[in-house]
Amino acid sequence: MICVHLQSAYRPTVRDIDYRVLLRFPQKVRNMGTTDFLPVKPRHQWEWHSCHQHYHSMDAFSHYDLLDISTGLKVAEGHKASFCLEDTGCDPGFHRRYACTAHTQGLSPGCHDTYAANIDCQWIDITDVPPGNYILKVTVNPDFLVPESDFSNNVVRCEVIYTGIYIQTRNCILTGM
């Protein structure tokens, strides 16, 4: 269901200089599987992303949904396209093998990739969302395009309290789809 909150940023009357309220947050994606998590498309098929001004290897690496805590209905959404999928860090006993500077992309088992909250286009536009209690749902590999041994650990849900001035996020847990 698409509601008014999802559409307001895309109305023809919205200009680049209009004031928007953005929910920004970091994202850490860990490969908990036993094989490499690799981009869907080969490098020669990557697509230009106008917001980031660079090429992306996956159209939707993650989906971000803001859900009404009472009804579960989506009130706002966003997504992250994949550009630089690399081993930012690894658990003890695992080693980094993928680095964007080496033109290789992927996530090794036991390693993670971290995206800071200030990355452009990695946000949810909450301009039209009223203050209240919500759930932030982050889904990695939302379209199941990358083969995995277990898709049940691809969703994180966090409680969100939005006052209209600030947001508090708490109780983030891995959940099923």
Short mmCIF file of C-alpha atoms in Angstrom, two decimals:
data_model
loop_
_atom_site.label_atom_id
_atom_site.label_comp_id
_atom_site.label_asym_id
_atom_site.label_seq_id
_atom_site.Cartn_x
_atom_site.Cartn_y
_atom_site.Cartn_z
CA MET A 1 0.00 0.00 0.00
CA ILE A 2 1.39 3.41 -0.96
CA CYS A 3 0.08 6.26 1.12
CA VAL A 4 0.48 10.04 1.05
CA HIS A 5 3.66 9.89 3.15
CA LEU A 6 5.41 7.88 0.46
CA GLN A 7 4.40 10.16 -2.37
CA SER A 8 4.97 13.72 -1.13
CA ALA A 9 8.68 13.86 -1.96
CA TYR A 10 7.90 12.91 -5.55
CA ARG A 11 5.13 15.38 -6.32
CA PRO A 12 5.79 17.61 -9.35
CA THR A 13 5.62 20.68 -7.12
CA VAL A 14 8.58 19.58 -4.95
CA ARG A 15 11.81 21.35 -5.87
CA ASP A 16 15.37 20.55 -4.93
CA ILE A 17 15.45 23.55 -2.60
CA ASP A 18 12.35 22.48 -0.64
CA TYR A 19 12.91 21.61 3.01
CA ARG A 20 12.74 17.87 3.72
CA VAL A 21 13.10 15.98 7.02
CA LEU A 22 15.28 12.90 6.63
CA LEU A 23 15.69 9.96 8.97
CA ARG A 24 19.36 9.00 8.63
CA PHE A 25 20.95 6.00 10.31
CA PRO A 26 24.03 3.80 10.01
CA GLN A 27 23.82 0.25 8.73
CA LYS A 28 26.16 -2.65 9.49
CA VAL A 29 25.65 -5.76 7.36
CA ARG A 30 27.32 -8.98 8.52
CA ASN A 31 27.78 -12.11 6.42
CA MET A 32 26.65 -14.81 8.85
CA GLY A 33 26.73 -17.49 6.16
CA THR A 34 29.41 -19.87 4.94
CA THR A 35 29.99 -18.49 1.42
CA ASP A 36 30.75 -15.09 -0.09
CA PHE A 37 27.90 -12.60 -0.52
CA LEU A 38 28.56 -11.18 -4.00
CA PRO A 39 26.91 -8.47 -6.12
CA VAL A 40 24.12 -9.62 -8.41
CA LYS A 41 25.45 -8.01 -11.57
CA PRO A 42 28.88 -8.30 -13.17
CA ARG A 43 30.82 -5.02 -13.24
CA HIS A 44 30.01 -4.27 -16.91
CA GLN A 45 26.27 -4.31 -16.06
CA TRP A 46 26.38 -1.88 -13.14
CA GLU A 47 23.95 1.03 -13.43
CA TRP A 48 24.48 4.75 -12.93
CA HIS A 49 22.78 6.10 -9.79
CA SER A 50 21.99 9.80 -10.18
CA CYS A 51 21.70 10.48 -6.44
CA HIS A 52 25.13 9.10 -5.58
CA GLN A 53 26.82 10.04 -8.87
CA HIS A 54 28.44 6.62 -9.29
CA TYR A 55 27.64 3.11 -10.53
CA HIS A 56 25.80 0.50 -8.46
CA SER A 57 26.10 -3.27 -8.54
CA MET A 58 22.62 -3.89 -7.05
CA ASP A 59 19.50 -1.76 -7.44
CA ALA A 60 18.23 -2.59 -3.96
CA PHE A 61 20.79 -3.82 -1.47
CA SER A 62 18.53 -2.84 1.45
CA HIS A 63 14.97 -1.63 1.90
CA TYR A 64 14.06 0.72 4.73
CA ASP A 65 10.46 0.83 5.95
CA LEU A 66 9.00 2.98 8.70
CA LEU A 67 5.94 1.19 10.06
CA ASP A 68 3.17 2.44 12.31
CA ILE A 69 3.72 0.62 15.61
CA SER A 70 -0.01 0.00 16.13
CA THR A 71 -1.19 -1.02 12.67
CA GLY A 72 2.04 -2.23 11.04
CA LEU A 73 1.23 -0.12 7.98
CA LYS A 74 4.11 1.47 6.08
CA VAL A 75 4.19 5.26 6.54
CA ALA A 76 7.51 5.98 4.79
CA GLU A 77 10.23 4.09 2.95
CA GLY A 78 13.70 4.29 1.48
CA HIS A 79 16.37 2.00 0.06
CA LYS A 80 20.08 1.63 -0.44
CA ALA A 81 21.57 0.65 -3.76
CA SER A 82 24.87 -1.22 -3.57
CA PHE A 83 28.04 0.52 -4.69
CA CYS A 84 30.95 -0.46 -2.51
CA LEU A 85 30.30 -3.85 -0.96
CA GLU A 86 33.45 -4.70 1.01
CA ASP A 87 34.82 -6.33 4.13
CA THR A 88 35.02 -3.30 6.43
CA GLY A 89 35.93 -5.54 9.35
CA CYS A 90 35.91 -9.22 10.32
CA ASP A 91 35.36 -11.37 13.40
CA PRO A 92 38.43 -12.97 15.01
CA GLY A 93 39.72 -15.81 12.83
CA PHE A 94 38.34 -14.31 9.60
CA HIS A 95 40.22 -12.12 7.12
CA ARG A 96 39.26 -9.27 4.79
CA ARG A 97 39.25 -10.31 1.14
CA TYR A 98 37.07 -7.70 -0.55
CA ALA A 99 37.93 -4.01 -0.88
CA CYS A 100 36.43 -1.50 -3.28
CA THR A 101 39.83 0.10 -3.84
CA ALA A 102 40.95 -3.22 -5.36
CA HIS A 103 37.84 -3.27 -7.62
CA THR A 104 36.54 -6.41 -5.97
CA GLN A 105 33.22 -6.38 -4.20
CA GLY A 106 31.63 -8.80 -1.79
CA LEU A 107 31.27 -9.80 1.83
CA SER A 108 33.35 -12.70 3.12
CA PRO A 109 31.90 -15.08 5.72
CA GLY A 110 32.51 -13.69 9.21
CA CYS A 111 32.98 -10.13 7.88
CA HIS A 112 30.80 -7.04 7.79
CA ASP A 113 30.32 -3.86 5.80
CA THR A 114 29.45 -0.62 7.58
CA TYR A 115 27.62 2.34 6.04
CA ALA A 116 27.70 5.63 7.93
CA ALA A 117 24.52 7.64 8.51
CA ASN A 118 25.75 10.52 6.34
CA ILE A 119 25.79 8.60 3.03
CA ASP A 120 23.61 10.45 0.55
CA CYS A 121 20.35 8.77 -0.47
CA GLN A 122 20.58 6.32 2.45
CA TRP A 123 17.65 7.65 4.40
CA ILE A 124 13.88 7.75 4.78
CA ASP A 125 12.05 10.99 3.99
CA ILE A 126 9.83 11.60 7.04
CA THR A 127 8.71 15.13 6.13
CA ASP A 128 5.03 14.14 6.21
CA VAL A 129 5.24 11.65 9.09
CA PRO A 130 3.59 12.89 12.29
CA PRO A 131 5.27 12.48 15.67
CA GLY A 132 4.60 9.08 17.21
CA ASN A 133 5.87 5.57 17.78
CA TYR A 134 7.09 3.51 14.85
CA ILE A 135 9.11 0.47 13.84
CA LEU A 136 12.14 0.90 11.58
CA LYS A 137 12.42 -2.25 9.46
CA VAL A 138 15.70 -2.75 7.56
CA THR A 139 15.76 -5.65 5.07
CA VAL A 140 19.00 -6.76 3.38
CA ASN A 141 18.79 -8.57 0.03
CA PRO A 142 15.05 -7.79 -0.05
CA ASP A 143 14.38 -9.32 -3.44
CA PHE A 144 16.37 -12.52 -2.64
CA LEU A 145 18.57 -11.94 -5.69
CA VAL A 146 21.76 -13.02 -3.93
CA PRO A 147 21.65 -16.73 -3.03
CA GLU A 148 21.93 -17.38 0.71
CA SER A 149 21.74 -20.43 2.95
CA ASP A 150 19.42 -18.60 5.38
CA PHE A 151 17.19 -15.62 4.59
CA SER A 152 15.64 -15.55 8.08
CA ASN A 153 18.40 -13.27 9.46
CA ASN A 154 18.06 -10.49 6.87
CA VAL A 155 15.62 -8.23 8.75
CA VAL A 156 16.25 -5.95 11.71
CA ARG A 157 13.41 -4.12 13.46
CA CYS A 158 13.95 -1.22 15.85
CA GLU A 159 11.49 0.72 17.95
CA VAL A 160 11.44 4.40 16.97
CA ILE A 161 10.08 7.29 19.01
CA TYR A 162 9.68 10.42 16.88
CA THR A 163 8.87 13.67 18.71
CA GLY A 164 8.82 15.91 15.65
CA ILE A 165 12.20 17.29 16.75
CA TYR A 166 14.33 14.23 17.41
CA ILE A 167 14.22 10.46 17.06
CA GLN A 168 15.15 7.82 19.60
CA THR A 169 15.81 4.28 18.36
CA ARG A 170 15.95 1.31 20.71
CA ASN A 171 15.49 -2.45 21.05
CA CYS A 172 16.84 -3.43 17.63
CA ILE A 173 16.46 -7.17 17.00
CA LEU A 174 16.90 -9.63 14.14
CA THR A 175 13.49 -10.89 13.04
CA GLY A 176 12.01 -12.96 10.25
CA MET A 177 10.82 -11.42 7.04
#
